[in-house]
Amino acid sequence: MWNIPFVPPTASQEAVGISWLYWVITALSVFFGGIVLFGAIFLAVKYRAGNQNVDRSNATDSDLRLELSWTLIPLILAIAIFGWAAKLYGDIYAPREGGYYEVFVVGKQWMWHCQHPNGVRENNELTLPAGQLIKATIISQDVIHAFSIPAFRVKRDAVPGRYNAMYFTPTVPGEYHLFCTEYCGTKHSEMIGKVRVLPPDEFEKWLQSGGAGAAAAPMSLEEQGKQLFTKLACNTCHMNPNSAVKAPDLNGLYGHEVKLADGRTVKADDAYIRESILNPGAKIVAGYQNQMPPYQGQIKEEEIIALIAYIKSLAQAGGGN
Ligand code: CUA
């Protein structure tokens, strides 16, 4: 019962700064709270009714220096804390262009499904390499969950229909708690798991061997996506020069600007591709008809992630639109 730690372990680069910020805010609060509390007690005792030994003449009711200092000092401290906290926030949530290892996390009632790019899957477990910047791309298959790793001081909502990302660098190999921190139904409190951080070489071995307990050699996300592309018959219209239905070319699409029929221009990113699979009518590419059937409700989030990985792999394949 008494082995519950007061603070979680500090196991990521981001956790160091956030712990410092936490303790500085705590120390400042205790300091200023102490001044007010003990000042009030001291004055209440000293000037209590009936105490004849104090001088009550010339009582002042204002002091400019005092008022300026109790206004300006906390103001400067608060702004400094805001600036510091904003910097730490940006370190976790500001989007980055590469240089990271990406994992996909799908929250569903009531489990976490984690997916590595090479196809290794984990349920309620996430294995990561130490010393490597990680991008976690998070989405929910049903209601709003929140993916939280206290030892890394990171958390992000898992929202249906939206890819949320966060970045962090685990530093200390070990096992850490993983929680859902958004009430999501009956078994919310059971929606927990563990994050395992391995030294880089062990992680590589683990990943190449297909993860502990994997039934078969994993197929990379890209290959899974390619298979789905055929299974769902996407290839009868897309990437088929002989198709009767004219569908946009997906070669070189990912990451490029797309002109839409209504005159807008959008970037072909994960969110755009996801929407175009589930609800193709939302953004029609200029020069094409609204002919594709919506896949809403017919495809799992994991499958969409695999399809996006496949379409991403086609980015290098051609000239684009
Ligand atoms: Cu999922 Cu709470």
mmCIF file of C-alpha atoms and ligand atoms in Angstrom:
data_model
loop_
_atom_site.group_PDB
_atom_site.id
_atom_site.type_symbol
_atom_site.label_atom_id
_atom_site.label_comp_id
_atom_site.label_asym_id
_atom_site.label_seq_id
_atom_site.Cartn_x
_atom_site.Cartn_y
_atom_site.Cartn_z
ATOM 1 C CA MET A 1 0.000 0.000 0.000
ATOM 2 C CA TRP A 2 2.811 2.396 0.854
ATOM 3 C CA ASN A 3 4.898 1.674 -2.214
ATOM 4 C CA ILE A 4 2.863 4.125 -4.300
ATOM 5 C CA PRO A 5 5.470 6.658 -5.430
ATOM 6 C CA PHE A 6 4.875 10.354 -4.846
ATOM 7 C CA VAL A 7 5.912 11.159 -8.425
ATOM 8 C CA PRO A 8 6.196 8.865 -11.449
ATOM 9 C CA PRO A 9 9.669 7.913 -12.754
ATOM 10 C CA THR A 10 11.357 10.443 -15.021
ATOM 11 C CA ALA A 11 11.994 8.396 -18.144
ATOM 12 C CA SER A 12 11.935 10.751 -21.118
ATOM 13 C CA GLN A 13 13.769 13.868 -22.200
ATOM 14 C CA GLU A 14 10.527 15.839 -21.942
ATOM 15 C CA ALA A 15 9.861 14.597 -18.409
ATOM 16 C CA VAL A 16 12.980 16.341 -17.068
ATOM 17 C CA GLY A 17 11.843 19.842 -18.033
ATOM 18 C CA ILE A 18 8.260 19.209 -16.947
ATOM 19 C CA SER A 19 9.391 17.943 -13.527
ATOM 20 C CA TRP A 20 11.496 21.070 -13.035
ATOM 21 C CA LEU A 21 8.577 23.265 -14.033
ATOM 22 C CA TYR A 22 6.311 21.369 -11.637
ATOM 23 C CA TRP A 23 8.667 21.786 -8.681
ATOM 24 C CA VAL A 24 9.388 25.463 -9.420
ATOM 25 C CA ILE A 25 5.631 26.226 -9.544
ATOM 26 C CA THR A 26 5.134 24.220 -6.340
ATOM 27 C CA ALA A 27 7.998 26.042 -4.591
ATOM 28 C CA LEU A 28 6.715 29.473 -5.680
ATOM 29 C CA SER A 29 3.184 28.599 -4.551
ATOM 30 C CA VAL A 30 4.432 27.428 -1.155
ATOM 31 C CA PHE A 31 6.622 30.544 -0.812
ATOM 32 C CA PHE A 32 3.891 33.075 -1.643
ATOM 33 C CA GLY A 33 1.205 31.062 0.133
ATOM 34 C CA GLY A 34 3.509 31.046 3.188
ATOM 35 C CA ILE A 35 3.985 34.840 3.094
ATOM 36 C CA VAL A 36 0.213 35.384 3.019
ATOM 37 C CA LEU A 37 -0.614 32.715 5.619
ATOM 38 C CA PHE A 38 2.059 33.600 8.158
ATOM 39 C CA GLY A 39 1.653 37.351 7.530
ATOM 40 C CA ALA A 40 -2.058 37.053 8.268
ATOM 41 C CA ILE A 41 -1.487 34.987 11.428
ATOM 42 C CA PHE A 42 1.262 37.333 12.648
ATOM 43 C CA LEU A 43 -0.825 40.499 12.158
ATOM 44 C CA ALA A 44 -3.974 38.916 13.574
ATOM 45 C CA VAL A 45 -2.110 37.989 16.757
ATOM 46 C CA LYS A 46 -0.184 41.242 17.052
ATOM 47 C CA TYR A 47 -3.190 43.559 16.545
ATOM 48 C CA ARG A 48 -5.738 41.385 18.344
ATOM 49 C CA ALA A 49 -8.465 43.203 20.287
ATOM 50 C CA GLY A 50 -7.319 44.142 23.738
ATOM 51 C CA ASN A 51 -3.582 44.112 23.041
ATOM 52 C CA GLN A 52 -2.425 47.410 24.555
ATOM 53 C CA ASN A 53 1.250 47.001 23.673
ATOM 54 C CA VAL A 54 1.012 47.987 19.983
ATOM 55 C CA ASP A 55 1.104 51.367 18.358
ATOM 56 C CA ARG A 56 -2.168 52.015 16.517
ATOM 57 C CA SER A 57 -1.513 55.659 15.672
ATOM 58 C CA ASN A 58 -0.664 56.774 12.101
ATOM 59 C CA ALA A 59 -2.104 53.640 10.524
ATOM 60 C CA THR A 60 -1.405 53.744 6.759
ATOM 61 C CA ASP A 61 -3.942 52.428 4.276
ATOM 62 C CA SER A 62 -1.781 52.482 1.155
ATOM 63 C CA ASP A 63 1.853 52.121 0.130
ATOM 64 C CA LEU A 64 2.737 52.550 -3.544
ATOM 65 C CA ARG A 65 6.035 50.641 -3.335
ATOM 66 C CA LEU A 66 4.332 47.708 -1.667
ATOM 67 C CA GLU A 67 1.502 47.624 -4.194
ATOM 68 C CA LEU A 68 3.852 47.892 -7.177
ATOM 69 C CA SER A 69 6.037 45.077 -5.928
ATOM 70 C CA TRP A 70 3.205 42.679 -5.169
ATOM 71 C CA THR A 71 1.793 43.381 -8.622
ATOM 72 C CA LEU A 72 4.941 43.386 -10.730
ATOM 73 C CA ILE A 73 6.928 40.553 -9.157
ATOM 74 C CA PRO A 74 4.125 37.947 -9.510
ATOM 75 C CA LEU A 75 3.357 39.286 -13.010
ATOM 76 C CA ILE A 76 6.940 38.784 -14.169
ATOM 77 C CA LEU A 77 7.066 35.339 -12.546
ATOM 78 C CA ALA A 78 3.763 34.311 -14.142
ATOM 79 C CA ILE A 79 4.881 35.442 -17.604
ATOM 80 C CA ALA A 80 8.209 33.623 -17.197
ATOM 81 C CA ILE A 81 6.367 30.432 -16.190
ATOM 82 C CA PHE A 82 4.036 30.823 -19.157
ATOM 83 C CA GLY A 83 6.992 31.190 -21.555
ATOM 84 C CA TRP A 84 8.781 28.197 -20.072
ATOM 85 C CA ALA A 85 5.653 26.015 -20.091
ATOM 86 C CA ALA A 86 4.836 27.016 -23.684
ATOM 87 C CA LYS A 87 8.323 25.942 -24.751
ATOM 88 C CA LEU A 88 7.914 22.544 -23.021
ATOM 89 C CA TYR A 89 4.460 22.129 -24.576
ATOM 90 C CA GLY A 90 5.871 22.842 -28.036
ATOM 91 C CA ASP A 91 8.598 20.233 -27.511
ATOM 92 C CA ILE A 92 5.857 17.583 -27.268
ATOM 93 C CA TYR A 93 3.150 18.808 -29.622
ATOM 94 C CA ALA A 94 4.792 20.912 -32.365
ATOM 95 C CA PRO A 95 4.729 18.986 -35.668
ATOM 96 C CA ARG A 96 8.095 17.847 -37.038
ATOM 97 C CA GLU A 97 9.342 16.809 -40.466
ATOM 98 C CA GLY A 98 10.954 13.431 -39.981
ATOM 99 C CA GLY A 99 13.796 12.349 -37.740
ATOM 100 C CA TYR A 100 11.400 10.276 -35.657
ATOM 101 C CA TYR A 101 10.270 6.672 -35.302
ATOM 102 C CA GLU A 102 6.514 6.601 -35.808
ATOM 103 C CA VAL A 103 4.093 4.365 -33.961
ATOM 104 C CA PHE A 104 0.337 4.308 -34.464
ATOM 105 C CA VAL A 105 -2.014 4.021 -31.536
ATOM 106 C CA VAL A 106 -5.686 3.168 -31.891
ATOM 107 C CA GLY A 107 -7.862 3.460 -28.803
ATOM 108 C CA LYS A 108 -11.042 1.418 -28.602
ATOM 109 C CA GLN A 109 -13.400 0.328 -25.857
ATOM 110 C CA TRP A 110 -11.427 -0.872 -23.934
ATOM 111 C CA MET A 111 -7.933 -1.433 -25.131
ATOM 112 C CA TRP A 112 -4.965 0.173 -26.807
ATOM 113 C CA HIS A 113 -3.870 -1.201 -30.132
ATOM 114 C CA CYS A 114 -0.330 -0.182 -31.084
ATOM 115 C CA GLN A 115 1.181 -0.640 -34.507
ATOM 116 C CA HIS A 116 4.802 -0.402 -35.661
ATOM 117 C CA PRO A 117 5.649 0.591 -39.257
ATOM 118 C CA ASN A 118 7.119 -2.852 -40.020
ATOM 119 C CA GLY A 119 3.807 -4.464 -39.109
ATOM 120 C CA VAL A 120 4.460 -5.598 -35.537
ATOM 121 C CA ARG A 121 1.306 -5.135 -33.468
ATOM 122 C CA GLU A 122 0.934 -4.889 -29.725
ATOM 123 C CA ASN A 123 -2.154 -4.811 -27.556
ATOM 124 C CA ASN A 124 -2.034 -2.796 -24.338
ATOM 125 C CA GLU A 125 1.732 -2.781 -24.721
ATOM 126 C CA LEU A 126 4.051 -0.471 -26.523
ATOM 127 C CA THR A 127 7.726 -1.265 -26.998
ATOM 128 C CA LEU A 128 10.020 1.625 -27.834
ATOM 129 C CA PRO A 129 13.745 2.240 -28.319
ATOM 130 C CA ALA A 130 15.608 4.428 -25.811
ATOM 131 C CA GLY A 131 17.247 7.602 -27.070
ATOM 132 C CA GLN A 132 15.122 7.906 -30.203
ATOM 133 C CA LEU A 133 12.578 10.630 -30.937
ATOM 134 C CA ILE A 134 9.166 8.959 -31.147
ATOM 135 C CA LYS A 135 6.107 10.247 -32.960
ATOM 136 C CA ALA A 136 2.923 8.671 -31.665
ATOM 137 C CA THR A 137 -0.016 9.139 -34.025
ATOM 138 C CA ILE A 138 -3.191 8.565 -32.058
ATOM 139 C CA ILE A 139 -6.800 8.011 -33.094
ATOM 140 C CA SER A 140 -9.895 6.383 -31.615
ATOM 141 C CA GLN A 141 -12.209 3.866 -33.157
ATOM 142 C CA ASP A 142 -15.212 4.780 -30.998
ATOM 143 C CA VAL A 143 -15.366 7.368 -28.206
ATOM 144 C CA ILE A 144 -12.803 9.858 -26.917
ATOM 145 C CA HIS A 145 -9.952 8.250 -24.979
ATOM 146 C CA ALA A 146 -6.669 9.768 -23.838
ATOM 147 C CA PHE A 147 -3.307 8.097 -24.265
ATOM 148 C CA SER A 148 -1.159 8.884 -21.249
ATOM 149 C CA ILE A 149 2.340 7.818 -20.173
ATOM 150 C CA PRO A 150 3.059 9.528 -16.840
ATOM 151 C CA ALA A 151 6.732 8.474 -16.745
ATOM 152 C CA PHE A 152 7.227 10.441 -19.973
ATOM 153 C CA ARG A 153 4.893 13.277 -18.830
ATOM 154 C CA VAL A 154 2.980 13.028 -22.102
ATOM 155 C CA LYS A 155 -0.657 12.524 -22.957
ATOM 156 C CA ARG A 156 -2.902 13.201 -25.881
ATOM 157 C CA ASP A 157 -6.572 12.684 -26.613
ATOM 158 C CA ALA A 158 -7.541 9.814 -28.908
ATOM 159 C CA VAL A 159 -10.396 11.362 -30.866
ATOM 160 C CA PRO A 160 -12.565 9.490 -33.376
ATOM 161 C CA GLY A 161 -11.993 10.772 -36.899
ATOM 162 C CA ARG A 162 -8.834 12.721 -36.183
ATOM 163 C CA TYR A 163 -5.110 11.925 -36.110
ATOM 164 C CA ASN A 164 -3.467 13.521 -33.093
ATOM 165 C CA ALA A 165 0.281 13.364 -32.694
ATOM 166 C CA MET A 166 2.781 13.824 -29.919
ATOM 167 C CA TYR A 167 6.573 13.575 -29.804
ATOM 168 C CA PHE A 168 8.853 12.385 -27.046
ATOM 169 C CA THR A 169 12.212 10.716 -26.497
ATOM 170 C CA PRO A 170 12.286 7.845 -23.969
ATOM 171 C CA THR A 171 15.631 7.835 -22.192
ATOM 172 C CA VAL A 172 15.633 5.167 -19.504
ATOM 173 C CA PRO A 173 15.077 1.475 -20.411
ATOM 174 C CA GLY A 174 12.390 -0.100 -18.238
ATOM 175 C CA GLU A 175 8.673 -0.689 -17.923
ATOM 176 C CA TYR A 176 6.194 2.090 -17.377
ATOM 177 C CA HIS A 177 2.464 2.510 -16.935
ATOM 178 C CA LEU A 178 0.167 3.374 -19.780
ATOM 179 C CA PHE A 179 -3.262 4.785 -18.977
ATOM 180 C CA CYS A 180 -6.458 5.948 -20.564
ATOM 181 C CA THR A 181 -7.094 9.278 -18.885
ATOM 182 C CA GLU A 182 -10.468 10.189 -20.370
ATOM 183 C CA TYR A 183 -13.569 8.542 -18.966
ATOM 184 C CA CYS A 184 -14.756 6.313 -21.808
ATOM 185 C CA GLY A 185 -17.291 3.891 -20.347
ATOM 186 C CA THR A 186 -17.644 0.959 -17.960
ATOM 187 C CA LYS A 187 -14.141 -0.423 -18.298
ATOM 188 C CA HIS A 188 -12.292 2.874 -18.563
ATOM 189 C CA SER A 189 -10.256 2.010 -15.477
ATOM 190 C CA GLU A 190 -9.186 -1.273 -17.107
ATOM 191 C CA MET A 191 -7.927 0.466 -20.218
ATOM 192 C CA ILE A 192 -4.345 0.311 -19.067
ATOM 193 C CA GLY A 193 -1.134 -1.194 -20.315
ATOM 194 C CA LYS A 194 2.588 -0.943 -20.224
ATOM 195 C CA VAL A 195 5.266 0.826 -22.179
ATOM 196 C CA ARG A 196 8.522 -1.041 -22.477
ATOM 197 C CA VAL A 197 11.670 0.906 -23.328
ATOM 198 C CA LEU A 198 14.583 -1.168 -24.645
ATOM 199 C CA PRO A 199 18.167 -0.185 -25.485
ATOM 200 C CA PRO A 200 18.325 0.552 -29.252
ATOM 201 C CA ASP A 201 20.067 -2.714 -30.261
ATOM 202 C CA GLU A 202 17.659 -4.864 -28.216
ATOM 203 C CA PHE A 203 14.743 -2.950 -29.653
ATOM 204 C CA GLU A 204 15.986 -3.583 -33.175
ATOM 205 C CA LYS A 205 16.275 -7.300 -32.425
ATOM 206 C CA TRP A 206 12.817 -7.353 -30.879
ATOM 207 C CA LEU A 207 11.348 -5.526 -33.853
ATOM 208 C CA GLN A 208 13.026 -7.736 -36.441
ATOM 209 C CA SER A 209 11.940 -10.893 -34.672
ATOM 210 C CA GLY A 210 8.366 -9.713 -35.025
ATOM 211 C CA GLY A 211 7.814 -8.758 -31.414
ATOM 212 C CA ALA A 212 7.451 -11.085 -28.472
ATOM 213 C CA GLY A 213 4.746 -13.677 -28.984
ATOM 214 C CA ALA A 214 4.004 -12.750 -32.570
ATOM 215 C CA ALA A 215 2.347 -15.612 -34.435
ATOM 216 C CA ALA A 216 3.916 -14.985 -37.805
ATOM 217 C CA ALA A 217 6.559 -12.796 -39.363
ATOM 218 C CA PRO A 218 4.889 -9.419 -39.635
ATOM 219 C CA MET A 219 4.011 -7.838 -42.902
ATOM 220 C CA SER A 220 4.991 -4.194 -43.082
ATOM 221 C CA LEU A 221 2.218 -1.616 -42.888
ATOM 222 C CA GLU A 222 2.974 -0.679 -46.443
ATOM 223 C CA GLU A 223 2.535 -4.274 -47.669
ATOM 224 C CA GLN A 224 -0.621 -4.696 -45.593
ATOM 225 C CA GLY A 225 -1.945 -1.544 -47.219
ATOM 226 C CA LYS A 226 -1.051 -2.812 -50.654
ATOM 227 C CA GLN A 227 -2.945 -6.060 -50.014
ATOM 228 C CA LEU A 228 -5.964 -4.176 -48.708
ATOM 229 C CA PHE A 229 -5.838 -1.935 -51.742
ATOM 230 C CA THR A 230 -6.478 -5.010 -53.867
ATOM 231 C CA LYS A 231 -8.827 -6.700 -51.400
ATOM 232 C CA LEU A 232 -11.079 -3.638 -51.259
ATOM 233 C CA ALA A 233 -10.818 -3.373 -55.061
ATOM 234 C CA CYS A 234 -9.411 0.165 -54.896
ATOM 235 C CA ASN A 235 -7.189 -0.904 -57.775
ATOM 236 C CA THR A 236 -10.072 -1.391 -60.188
ATOM 237 C CA CYS A 237 -10.369 2.398 -60.537
ATOM 238 C CA HIS A 238 -7.180 3.843 -59.047
ATOM 239 C CA MET A 239 -3.882 2.978 -60.706
ATOM 240 C CA ASN A 240 -5.696 1.301 -63.579
ATOM 241 C CA PRO A 241 -5.259 2.975 -66.973
ATOM 242 C CA ASN A 242 -8.000 0.775 -68.496
ATOM 243 C CA SER A 243 -10.635 1.617 -65.918
ATOM 244 C CA ALA A 244 -13.983 2.895 -67.131
ATOM 245 C CA VAL A 245 -14.200 5.086 -64.030
ATOM 246 C CA LYS A 246 -11.711 7.912 -63.991
ATOM 247 C CA ALA A 247 -10.053 8.048 -60.566
ATOM 248 C CA PRO A 248 -7.177 10.290 -59.397
ATOM 249 C CA ASP A 249 -3.661 8.915 -59.765
ATOM 250 C CA LEU A 250 -2.198 8.054 -56.368
ATOM 251 C CA ASN A 251 1.433 7.974 -57.491
ATOM 252 C CA GLY A 252 3.315 10.911 -56.047
ATOM 253 C CA LEU A 253 0.164 12.118 -54.297
ATOM 254 C CA TYR A 254 1.220 12.012 -50.665
ATOM 255 C CA GLY A 255 2.518 15.281 -49.253
ATOM 256 C CA HIS A 256 1.588 17.280 -52.351
ATOM 257 C CA GLU A 257 -1.011 19.946 -52.930
ATOM 258 C CA VAL A 258 -4.286 18.810 -54.464
ATOM 259 C CA LYS A 259 -6.601 21.108 -56.422
ATOM 260 C CA LEU A 260 -10.245 20.498 -55.603
ATOM 261 C CA ALA A 261 -13.313 20.847 -57.789
ATOM 262 C CA ASP A 262 -14.567 23.745 -55.657
ATOM 263 C CA GLY A 263 -11.381 25.720 -56.226
ATOM 264 C CA ARG A 264 -9.738 25.013 -52.878
ATOM 265 C CA THR A 265 -6.270 23.513 -52.543
ATOM 266 C CA VAL A 266 -5.485 20.985 -49.813
ATOM 267 C CA LYS A 267 -2.368 19.110 -48.806
ATOM 268 C CA ALA A 268 -2.554 15.334 -49.248
ATOM 269 C CA ASP A 269 -1.708 14.340 -45.682
ATOM 270 C CA ASP A 270 -2.920 11.504 -43.451
ATOM 271 C CA ALA A 271 -6.118 13.329 -42.515
ATOM 272 C CA TYR A 272 -6.990 14.105 -46.138
ATOM 273 C CA ILE A 273 -6.425 10.523 -47.287
ATOM 274 C CA ARG A 274 -8.406 9.138 -44.371
ATOM 275 C CA GLU A 275 -11.328 11.417 -45.174
ATOM 276 C CA SER A 276 -11.144 10.596 -48.873
ATOM 277 C CA ILE A 277 -11.411 6.872 -48.091
ATOM 278 C CA LEU A 278 -14.286 7.181 -45.615
ATOM 279 C CA ASN A 279 -16.161 10.052 -47.207
ATOM 280 C CA PRO A 280 -14.823 10.640 -50.721
ATOM 281 C CA GLY A 281 -17.512 13.210 -51.521
ATOM 282 C CA ALA A 282 -16.126 15.665 -48.958
ATOM 283 C CA LYS A 283 -13.265 16.786 -51.170
ATOM 284 C CA ILE A 284 -13.557 16.066 -54.880
ATOM 285 C CA VAL A 285 -10.362 16.444 -56.893
ATOM 286 C CA ALA A 286 -10.646 18.985 -59.705
ATOM 287 C CA GLY A 287 -11.556 17.266 -62.967
ATOM 288 C CA TYR A 288 -13.126 14.184 -61.329
ATOM 289 C CA GLN A 289 -16.670 13.087 -60.477
ATOM 290 C CA ASN A 290 -18.057 12.067 -57.095
ATOM 291 C CA GLN A 291 -18.159 8.369 -57.995
ATOM 292 C CA MET A 292 -16.296 6.553 -55.258
ATOM 293 C CA PRO A 293 -18.422 4.742 -52.658
ATOM 294 C CA PRO A 294 -17.828 5.872 -49.070
ATOM 295 C CA TYR A 295 -16.031 3.325 -46.878
ATOM 296 C CA GLN A 296 -17.357 4.744 -43.616
ATOM 297 C CA GLY A 297 -18.144 1.882 -41.242
ATOM 298 C CA GLN A 298 -16.614 -0.745 -43.534
ATOM 299 C CA ILE A 299 -12.999 -0.415 -42.630
ATOM 300 C CA LYS A 300 -11.094 -0.431 -39.350
ATOM 301 C CA GLU A 301 -8.768 2.343 -38.218
ATOM 302 C CA GLU A 302 -5.834 -0.083 -38.381
ATOM 303 C CA GLU A 303 -6.670 -0.771 -42.006
ATOM 304 C CA ILE A 304 -6.849 2.915 -42.818
ATOM 305 C CA ILE A 305 -3.404 3.391 -41.249
ATOM 306 C CA ALA A 306 -2.066 0.592 -43.477
ATOM 307 C CA LEU A 307 -3.685 2.079 -46.591
ATOM 308 C CA ILE A 308 -2.172 5.475 -45.786
ATOM 309 C CA ALA A 309 1.256 3.839 -45.361
ATOM 310 C CA TYR A 310 0.844 2.279 -48.806
ATOM 311 C CA ILE A 311 -0.250 5.538 -50.425
ATOM 312 C CA LYS A 312 2.659 7.280 -48.654
ATOM 313 C CA SER A 313 5.006 4.738 -50.244
ATOM 314 C CA LEU A 314 3.684 5.768 -53.661
ATOM 315 C CA ALA A 315 4.850 9.327 -53.021
ATOM 316 C CA GLN A 316 8.233 8.570 -54.523
ATOM 317 C CA ALA A 317 6.687 6.679 -57.402
ATOM 318 C CA GLY A 318 5.549 9.374 -59.775
ATOM 319 C CA GLY A 319 5.114 12.990 -60.734
ATOM 320 C CA GLY A 320 1.976 13.785 -58.739
ATOM 321 C CA ASN A 321 -0.924 16.034 -59.619
HETATM 322 CU CU1 CUA B 1 -10.490 4.781 -22.855
HETATM 323 CU CU2 CUA B 1 -10.920 5.828 -20.789
#
